[in-house]
CSV table of C-alpha atoms and ligand atoms in Angstrom, one decimal:
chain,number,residue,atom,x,y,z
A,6,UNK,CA,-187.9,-92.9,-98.0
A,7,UNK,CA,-186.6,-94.8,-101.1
A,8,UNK,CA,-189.3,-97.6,-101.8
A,9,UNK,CA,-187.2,-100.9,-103.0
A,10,UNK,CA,-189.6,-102.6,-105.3
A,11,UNK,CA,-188.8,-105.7,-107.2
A,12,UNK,CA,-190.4,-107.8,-109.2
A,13,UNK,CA,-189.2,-112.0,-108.9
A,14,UNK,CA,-190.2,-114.7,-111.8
A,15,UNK,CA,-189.8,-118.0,-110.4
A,16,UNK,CA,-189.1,-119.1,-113.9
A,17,UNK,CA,-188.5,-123.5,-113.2
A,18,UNK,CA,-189.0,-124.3,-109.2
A,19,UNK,CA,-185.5,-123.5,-107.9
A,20,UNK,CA,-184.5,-120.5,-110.6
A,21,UNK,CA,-185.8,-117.2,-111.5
A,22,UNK,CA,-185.1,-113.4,-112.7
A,23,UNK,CA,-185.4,-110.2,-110.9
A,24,UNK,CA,-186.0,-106.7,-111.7
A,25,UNK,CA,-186.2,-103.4,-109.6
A,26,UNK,CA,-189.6,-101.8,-110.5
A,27,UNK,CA,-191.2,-98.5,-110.2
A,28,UNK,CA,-194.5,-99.4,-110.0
A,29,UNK,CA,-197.6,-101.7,-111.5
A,30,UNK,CA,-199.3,-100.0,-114.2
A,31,UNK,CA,-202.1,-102.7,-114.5
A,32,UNK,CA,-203.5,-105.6,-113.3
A,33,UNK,CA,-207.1,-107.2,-114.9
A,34,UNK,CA,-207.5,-111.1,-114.7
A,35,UNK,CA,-209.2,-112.2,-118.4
A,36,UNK,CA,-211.5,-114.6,-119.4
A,37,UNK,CA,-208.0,-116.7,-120.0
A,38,UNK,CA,-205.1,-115.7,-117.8
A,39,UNK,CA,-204.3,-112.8,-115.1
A,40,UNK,CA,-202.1,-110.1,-116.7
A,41,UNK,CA,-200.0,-107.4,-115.8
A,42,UNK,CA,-197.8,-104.5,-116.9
A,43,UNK,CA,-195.2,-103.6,-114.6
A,44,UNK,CA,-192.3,-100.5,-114.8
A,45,UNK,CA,-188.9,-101.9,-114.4
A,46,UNK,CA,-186.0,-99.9,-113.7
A,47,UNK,CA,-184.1,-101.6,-116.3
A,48,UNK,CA,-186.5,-103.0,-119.2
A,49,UNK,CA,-188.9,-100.4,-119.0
A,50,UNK,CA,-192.7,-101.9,-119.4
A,51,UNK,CA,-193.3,-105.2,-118.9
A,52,UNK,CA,-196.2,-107.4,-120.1
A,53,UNK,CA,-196.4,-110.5,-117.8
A,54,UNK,CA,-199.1,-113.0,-117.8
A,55,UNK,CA,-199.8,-115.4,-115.7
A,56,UNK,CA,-196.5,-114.6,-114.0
A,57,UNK,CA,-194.5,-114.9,-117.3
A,58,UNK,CA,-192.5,-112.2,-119.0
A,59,UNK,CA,-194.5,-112.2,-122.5
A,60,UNK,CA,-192.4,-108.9,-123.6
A,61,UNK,CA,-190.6,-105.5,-122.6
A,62,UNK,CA,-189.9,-102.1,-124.1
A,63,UNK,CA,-185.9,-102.6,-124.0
A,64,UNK,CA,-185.8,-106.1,-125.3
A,65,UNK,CA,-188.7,-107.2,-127.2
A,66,UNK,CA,-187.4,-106.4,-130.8
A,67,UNK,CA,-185.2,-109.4,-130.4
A,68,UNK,CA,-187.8,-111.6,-130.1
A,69,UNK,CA,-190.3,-110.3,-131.8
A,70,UNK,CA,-187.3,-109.9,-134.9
A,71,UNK,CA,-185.6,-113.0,-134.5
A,72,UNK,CA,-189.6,-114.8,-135.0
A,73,UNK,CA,-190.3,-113.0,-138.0
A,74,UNK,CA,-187.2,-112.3,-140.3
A,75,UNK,CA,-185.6,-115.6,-140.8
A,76,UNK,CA,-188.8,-117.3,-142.0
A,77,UNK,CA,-189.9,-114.5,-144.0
A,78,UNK,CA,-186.1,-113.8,-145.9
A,79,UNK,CA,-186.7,-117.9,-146.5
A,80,UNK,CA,-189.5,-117.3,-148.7
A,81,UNK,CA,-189.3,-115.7,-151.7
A,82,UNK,CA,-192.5,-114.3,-151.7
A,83,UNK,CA,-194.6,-113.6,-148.8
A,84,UNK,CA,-198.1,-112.1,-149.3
A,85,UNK,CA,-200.0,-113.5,-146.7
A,86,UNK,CA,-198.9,-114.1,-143.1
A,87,UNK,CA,-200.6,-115.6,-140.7
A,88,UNK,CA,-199.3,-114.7,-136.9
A,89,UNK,CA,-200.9,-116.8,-134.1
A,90,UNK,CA,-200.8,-115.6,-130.2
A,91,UNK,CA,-198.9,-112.4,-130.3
A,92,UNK,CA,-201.5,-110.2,-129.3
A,93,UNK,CA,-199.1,-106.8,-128.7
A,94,UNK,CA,-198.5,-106.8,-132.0
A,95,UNK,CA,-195.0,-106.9,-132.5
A,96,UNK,CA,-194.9,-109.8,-134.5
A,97,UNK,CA,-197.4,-108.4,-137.2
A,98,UNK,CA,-195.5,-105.1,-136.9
A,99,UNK,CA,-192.0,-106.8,-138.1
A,100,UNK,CA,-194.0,-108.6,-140.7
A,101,UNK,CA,-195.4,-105.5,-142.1
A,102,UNK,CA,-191.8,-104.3,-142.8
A,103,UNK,CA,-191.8,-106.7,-145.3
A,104,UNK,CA,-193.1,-105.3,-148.6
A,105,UNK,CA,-194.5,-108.1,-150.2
A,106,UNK,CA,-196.8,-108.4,-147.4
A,107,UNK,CA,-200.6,-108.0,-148.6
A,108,UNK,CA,-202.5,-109.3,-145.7
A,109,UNK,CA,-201.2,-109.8,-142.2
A,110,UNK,CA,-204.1,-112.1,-140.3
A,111,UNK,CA,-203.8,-111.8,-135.9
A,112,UNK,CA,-205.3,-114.9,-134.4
A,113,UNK,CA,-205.1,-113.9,-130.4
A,114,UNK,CA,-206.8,-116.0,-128.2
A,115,UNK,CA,-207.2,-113.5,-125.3
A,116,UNK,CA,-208.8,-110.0,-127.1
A,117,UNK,CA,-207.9,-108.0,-123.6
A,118,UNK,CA,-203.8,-108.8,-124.1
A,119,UNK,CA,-205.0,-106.7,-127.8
A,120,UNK,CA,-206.4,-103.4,-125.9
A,121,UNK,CA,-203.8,-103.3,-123.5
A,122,UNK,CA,-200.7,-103.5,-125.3
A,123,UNK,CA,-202.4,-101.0,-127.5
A,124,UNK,CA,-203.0,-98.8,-124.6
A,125,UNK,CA,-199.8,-99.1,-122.5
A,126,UNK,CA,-197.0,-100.8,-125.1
A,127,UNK,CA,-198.5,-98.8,-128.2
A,128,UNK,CA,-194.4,-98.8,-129.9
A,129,UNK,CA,-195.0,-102.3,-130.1
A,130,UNK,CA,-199.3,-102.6,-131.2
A,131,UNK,CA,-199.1,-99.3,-133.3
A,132,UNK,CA,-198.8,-101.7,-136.2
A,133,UNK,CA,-201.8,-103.6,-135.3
A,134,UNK,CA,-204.1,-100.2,-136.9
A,135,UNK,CA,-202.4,-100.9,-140.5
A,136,UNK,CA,-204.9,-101.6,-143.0
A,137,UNK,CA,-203.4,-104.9,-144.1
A,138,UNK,CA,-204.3,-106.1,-140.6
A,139,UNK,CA,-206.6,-108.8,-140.0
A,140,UNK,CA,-207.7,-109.4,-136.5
A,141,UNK,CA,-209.1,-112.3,-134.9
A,142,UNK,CA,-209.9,-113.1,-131.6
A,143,UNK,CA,-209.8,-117.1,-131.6
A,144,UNK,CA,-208.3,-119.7,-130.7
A,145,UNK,CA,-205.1,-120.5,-133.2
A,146,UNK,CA,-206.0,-124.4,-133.4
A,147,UNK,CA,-209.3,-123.3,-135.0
A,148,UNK,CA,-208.1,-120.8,-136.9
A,149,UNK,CA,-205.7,-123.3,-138.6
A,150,UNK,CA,-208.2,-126.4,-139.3
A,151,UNK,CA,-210.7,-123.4,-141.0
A,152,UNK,CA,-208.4,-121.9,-143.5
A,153,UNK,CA,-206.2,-124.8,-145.1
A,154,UNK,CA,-203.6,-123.7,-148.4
A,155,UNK,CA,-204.2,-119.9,-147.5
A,156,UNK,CA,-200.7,-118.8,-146.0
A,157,UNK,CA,-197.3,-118.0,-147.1
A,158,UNK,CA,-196.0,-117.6,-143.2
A,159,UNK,CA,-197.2,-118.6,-140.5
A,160,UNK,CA,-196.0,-117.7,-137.0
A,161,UNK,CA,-196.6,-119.2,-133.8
A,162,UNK,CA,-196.0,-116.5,-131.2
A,163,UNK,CA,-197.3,-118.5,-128.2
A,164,UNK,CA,-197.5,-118.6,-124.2
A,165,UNK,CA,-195.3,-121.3,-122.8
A,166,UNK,CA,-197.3,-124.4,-123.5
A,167,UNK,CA,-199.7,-123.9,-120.5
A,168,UNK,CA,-203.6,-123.7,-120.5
A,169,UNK,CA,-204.6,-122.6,-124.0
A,170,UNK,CA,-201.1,-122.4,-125.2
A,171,UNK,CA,-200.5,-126.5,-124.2
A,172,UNK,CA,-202.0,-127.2,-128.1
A,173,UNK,CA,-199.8,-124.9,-130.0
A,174,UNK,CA,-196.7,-127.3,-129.0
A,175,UNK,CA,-198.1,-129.9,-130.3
A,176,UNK,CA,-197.6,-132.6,-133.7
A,177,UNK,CA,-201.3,-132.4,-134.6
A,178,UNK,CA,-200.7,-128.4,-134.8
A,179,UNK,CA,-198.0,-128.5,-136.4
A,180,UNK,CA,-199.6,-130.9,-139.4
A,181,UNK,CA,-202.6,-127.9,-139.3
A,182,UNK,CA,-200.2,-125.7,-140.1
A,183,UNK,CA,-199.2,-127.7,-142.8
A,184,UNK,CA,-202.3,-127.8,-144.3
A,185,UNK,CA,-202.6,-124.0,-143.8
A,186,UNK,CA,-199.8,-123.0,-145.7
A,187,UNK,CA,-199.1,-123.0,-149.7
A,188,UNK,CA,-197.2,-125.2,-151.2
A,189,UNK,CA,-194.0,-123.3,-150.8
A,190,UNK,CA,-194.9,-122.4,-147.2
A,191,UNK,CA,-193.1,-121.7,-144.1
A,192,UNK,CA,-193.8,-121.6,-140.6
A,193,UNK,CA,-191.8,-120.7,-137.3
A,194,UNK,CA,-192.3,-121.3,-133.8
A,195,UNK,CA,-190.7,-120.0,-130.7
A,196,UNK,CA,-189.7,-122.9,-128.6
A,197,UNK,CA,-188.8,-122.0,-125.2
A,198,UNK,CA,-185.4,-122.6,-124.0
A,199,UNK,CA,-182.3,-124.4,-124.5
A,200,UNK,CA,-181.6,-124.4,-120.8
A,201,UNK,CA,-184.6,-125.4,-119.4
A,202,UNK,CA,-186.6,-126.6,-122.3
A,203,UNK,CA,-184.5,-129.4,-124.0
A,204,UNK,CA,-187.2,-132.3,-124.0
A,205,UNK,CA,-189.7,-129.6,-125.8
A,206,UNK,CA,-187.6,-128.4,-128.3
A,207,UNK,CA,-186.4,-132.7,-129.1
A,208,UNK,CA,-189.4,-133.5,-129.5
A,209,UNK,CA,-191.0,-130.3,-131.5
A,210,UNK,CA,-187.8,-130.4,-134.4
A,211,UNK,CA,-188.7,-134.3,-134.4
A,212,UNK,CA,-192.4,-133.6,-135.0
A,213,UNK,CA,-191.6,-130.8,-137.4
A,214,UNK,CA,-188.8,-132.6,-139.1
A,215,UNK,CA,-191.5,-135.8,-139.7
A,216,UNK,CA,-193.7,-133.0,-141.3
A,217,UNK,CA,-192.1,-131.0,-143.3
A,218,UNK,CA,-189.4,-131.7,-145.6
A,219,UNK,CA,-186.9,-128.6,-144.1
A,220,UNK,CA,-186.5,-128.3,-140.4
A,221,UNK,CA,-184.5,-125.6,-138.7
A,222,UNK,CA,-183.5,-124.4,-135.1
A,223,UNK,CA,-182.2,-121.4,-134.1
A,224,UNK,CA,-181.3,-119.2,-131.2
A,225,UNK,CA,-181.1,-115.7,-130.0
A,226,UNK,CA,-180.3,-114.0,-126.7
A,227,UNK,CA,-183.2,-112.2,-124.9
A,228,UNK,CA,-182.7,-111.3,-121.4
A,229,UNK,CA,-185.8,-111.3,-119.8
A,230,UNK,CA,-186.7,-114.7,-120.8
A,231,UNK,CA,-185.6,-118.2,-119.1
A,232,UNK,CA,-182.0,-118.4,-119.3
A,233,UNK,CA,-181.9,-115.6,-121.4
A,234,UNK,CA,-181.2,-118.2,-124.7
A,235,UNK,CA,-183.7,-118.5,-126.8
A,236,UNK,CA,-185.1,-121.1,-129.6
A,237,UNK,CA,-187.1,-120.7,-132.7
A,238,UNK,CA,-187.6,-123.8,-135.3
A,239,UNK,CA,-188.7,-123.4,-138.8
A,240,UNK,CA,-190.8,-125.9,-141.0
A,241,UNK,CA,-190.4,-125.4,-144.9
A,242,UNK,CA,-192.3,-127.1,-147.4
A,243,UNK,CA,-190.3,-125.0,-149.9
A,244,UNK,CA,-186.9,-123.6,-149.5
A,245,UNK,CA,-184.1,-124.1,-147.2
A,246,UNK,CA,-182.8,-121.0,-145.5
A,247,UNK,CA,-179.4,-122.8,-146.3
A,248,UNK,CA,-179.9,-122.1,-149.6
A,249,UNK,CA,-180.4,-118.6,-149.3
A,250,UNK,CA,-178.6,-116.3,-151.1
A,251,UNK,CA,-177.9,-113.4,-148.0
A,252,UNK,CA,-176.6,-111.0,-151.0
A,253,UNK,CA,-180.2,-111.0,-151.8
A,254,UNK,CA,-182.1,-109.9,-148.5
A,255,UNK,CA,-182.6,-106.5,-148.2
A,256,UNK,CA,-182.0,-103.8,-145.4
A,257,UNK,CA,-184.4,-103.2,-142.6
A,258,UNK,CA,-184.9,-101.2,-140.0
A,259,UNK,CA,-184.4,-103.7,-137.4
A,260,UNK,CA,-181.9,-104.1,-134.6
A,261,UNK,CA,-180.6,-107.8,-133.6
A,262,UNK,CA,-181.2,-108.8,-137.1
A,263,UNK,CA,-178.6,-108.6,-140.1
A,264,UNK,CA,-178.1,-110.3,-143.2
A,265,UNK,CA,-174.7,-111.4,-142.2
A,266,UNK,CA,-176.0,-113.3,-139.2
A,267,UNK,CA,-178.8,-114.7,-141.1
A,268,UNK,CA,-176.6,-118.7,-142.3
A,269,UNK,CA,-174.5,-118.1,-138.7
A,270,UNK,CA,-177.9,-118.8,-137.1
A,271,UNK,CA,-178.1,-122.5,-138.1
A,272,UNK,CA,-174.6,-122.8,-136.8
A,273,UNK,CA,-175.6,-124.0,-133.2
A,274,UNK,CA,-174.0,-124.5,-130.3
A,275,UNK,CA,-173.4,-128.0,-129.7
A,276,UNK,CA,-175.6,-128.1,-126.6
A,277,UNK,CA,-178.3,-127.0,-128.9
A,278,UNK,CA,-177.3,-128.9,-131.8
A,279,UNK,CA,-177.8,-132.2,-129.7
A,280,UNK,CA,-181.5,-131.0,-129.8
A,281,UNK,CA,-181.8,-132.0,-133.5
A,282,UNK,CA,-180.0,-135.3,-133.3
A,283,UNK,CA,-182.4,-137.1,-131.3
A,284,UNK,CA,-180.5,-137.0,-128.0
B,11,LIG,N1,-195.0,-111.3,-128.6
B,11,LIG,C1,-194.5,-111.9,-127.4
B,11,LIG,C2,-195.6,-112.2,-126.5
B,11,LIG,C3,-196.1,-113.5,-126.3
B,11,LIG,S1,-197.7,-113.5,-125.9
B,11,LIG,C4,-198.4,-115.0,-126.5
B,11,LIG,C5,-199.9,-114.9,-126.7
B,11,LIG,O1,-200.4,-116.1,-127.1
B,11,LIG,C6,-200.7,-114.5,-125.5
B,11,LIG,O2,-201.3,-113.2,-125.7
B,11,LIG,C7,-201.8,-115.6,-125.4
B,11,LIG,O3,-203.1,-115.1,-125.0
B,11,LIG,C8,-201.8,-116.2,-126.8
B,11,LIG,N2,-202.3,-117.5,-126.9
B,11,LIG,C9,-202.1,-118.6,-126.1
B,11,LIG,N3,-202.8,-119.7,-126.5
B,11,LIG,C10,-203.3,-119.3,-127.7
B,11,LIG,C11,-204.2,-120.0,-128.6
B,11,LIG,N4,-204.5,-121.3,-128.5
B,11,LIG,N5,-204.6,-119.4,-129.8
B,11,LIG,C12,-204.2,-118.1,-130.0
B,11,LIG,N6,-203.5,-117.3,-129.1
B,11,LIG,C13,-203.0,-118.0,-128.0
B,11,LIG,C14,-195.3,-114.7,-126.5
B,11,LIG,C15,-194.3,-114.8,-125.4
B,11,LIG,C16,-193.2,-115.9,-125.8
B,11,LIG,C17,-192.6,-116.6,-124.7
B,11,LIG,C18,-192.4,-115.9,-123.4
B,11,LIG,N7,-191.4,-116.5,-122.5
C-alpha cells in the first residue's frame, strides 16, 4: 500500500503549507529548540525547527542568495563578514563566492543545527570547512557587543523572532551592529513576511532607518516560507545600493540573483512600500 505522508506548517493560527513527504530523516531536541529533517516529495530535504521551515534543497539558494548578494555588491570592498544564525551554512557559502572575502566569522547559537546540516544538507554546509571560516557557537547579541569596528558585512540570518531569535529583531541589536561594522559598513537582515509580518518589518526599517544613514527593503519569492514573499532590509553606513553602478558587479554562479535585478529590487510593491512610510 501507498503510504500518504504529509507534512502541515501551521504557519499564523488559521494558515499554513503542506508537503507530501517520504520520510523523517532526523529528529534530536537541542539544548535550544527541537529540530528536524524531513524528505519532501517536492523540496527535497527540509530543515525545520521548532516546526518552522529554516531551509530546503530545491529552494534555499533564494534565500540564502537574496541575504547575501545585495549587501555585499553594496560594498565596495568586503573582507570581513560576519554572518549571525545560519548554522547550515549557506549564507557563509554565498559569501565566500565573493573574492574579496578574507574572513568569513559563523556566530550560531545552536552548535547541533552546525553537525547536522553538515551531515544531511552537506550542498549547503560544504562551505562551512573553507579555511577562511570562522566558527562560533554563541549567542549573536554577544558576539556583537565583543567585537565593535571589526566587520565589513554583517548578516543576520535568524529564526523568526522567537526564544533566542526574539533579540536579533530588535533596535538595541541593530545599534550593536552598528558598532560592529566599519565605517563604510553594511548589514542585512531577513525580515519575515510581507503578508503576515507587516508591523515587524514597520517597525525594523524605522529602527534601522533611525540608525543608519541608508535603509533598504527588499523582497524575493521563496516558496516554502510564509506566504511565499519574502523581506530583507539593509542598513548602510556607507553607500547606497541606489548608487551602484550594476555595470560593475560581476558574474556569479548563482541562481535567483542577477545584476539586472539588482536596482529593480528597491522598486517595491506598493503593499510593501507602505512598510517604509510609516503606515
Ligand atoms: N539559512 C536559513 C536558516 C535559518 S536558521 C537560523 C538560525 O539562527 C538557527 O540555526 C538558530 O539556531 C539561529 N539563532 C537563533 N537565535 C540566535 C542567536 N541569538 N544568536 C545566534 N544564532 C541564533 C534562518 C531561517 C529564516 C526564516 C525561516 N522562515
Amino acid at each position: 500500500m501507498d503510504m500518504e505522508l504529509w507534512y502541515t506548517e501551521k504557519q499564523t493560527p488559521d494558515h499554513g503549507i503542506t508537503s507530501k513527504i517520504r520520510r523523517t530523516l532526523y529528529h534530536e531536541q537541542t539544548d535550544f529548540q527541537s529540530m528536524d529533517v524531513i524528505e519532501t516529495k517536492t523540496f527535497g530535504r527540509m530543515l525545520v525547527l521548532d516546526g518552522m521551515v529554516m531551509t530546503t534543497d530545491e529552494d534555499e539558494f533564494v534565500y540564502h542568495e537574496m541575504l547575501t548578494h545585495v549587501g555585499m555588491f553594496t560594498h565596495p570592498n568586503p573582507k570581513k563578514v560576519l554572518v549571525v544564525g545560519g548554522g547550515d551554512g549557506g549564507a557563509i557559502r554565498e559569501v565566500l563566492k565573493h573574492p574579496s572575502v578574507e574572513k568569513a566569522v559563523l556566530c550560531e547559537i545552536d552548535g547541533r543545527v552546525i553537525d547536522v546540516s553538515r551531515e544531511y544538507f552537506p550542498a549547503i554546509a560544504g562551505a562551512l570547512s573553507d579555511e577562511r571560516v570562522d566558527i562560533q557557537v554563541a549567542d549573536g547579541i554577544q558576539h556583537i557587543e565583543a567585537h565593535k569596528g571589526e566587520y565589513d558585512v554583517i548578516l543576520v540570518d535568524s529564526t523568526e523572532p522567537v526564544g533566542p531569535a526574539v533579540g536579533l529583531f530588535q533596535k538595541p541589536f541593530y545599534q550593536g551592529i552598528y558598532d560592529a561594522l566599519k565605517p563604510d559598513g553594511i548589514m542585512v537582515a531577513q525580515t519575515e513576511s510581507p503578508w503576515f509580518n507587516r508591523d515587524l518589518i514597520a517597525q525594523v526599517y524605522q529602527d534601522i532607518s533611525s540608525i543608519f544613514p541608508v535603509a533598504r527593503l527588499y523582497t524575493a519569492s521563496i516558496p516554502t516560507y510564509p506566504s511565499g514573499l519574502w523581506s530583507f532590509t539593509l542598513g548602510s553606513k556607507g553607500k547606497d545600493p541606489l548608487s551602484v553602478d550594476v555595470s560593475e558587479i560581476p558574474e556569479l554562479e548563482t541562481k535567483y540573483f542577477q545584476p539586472e535585478l539588482f536596482h529593480a529590487l528597491f522598486k517595491l510593491p506598493r503593499f510593501v512600500e507602505v512598510l517604509t512610510q510609516g503606515e
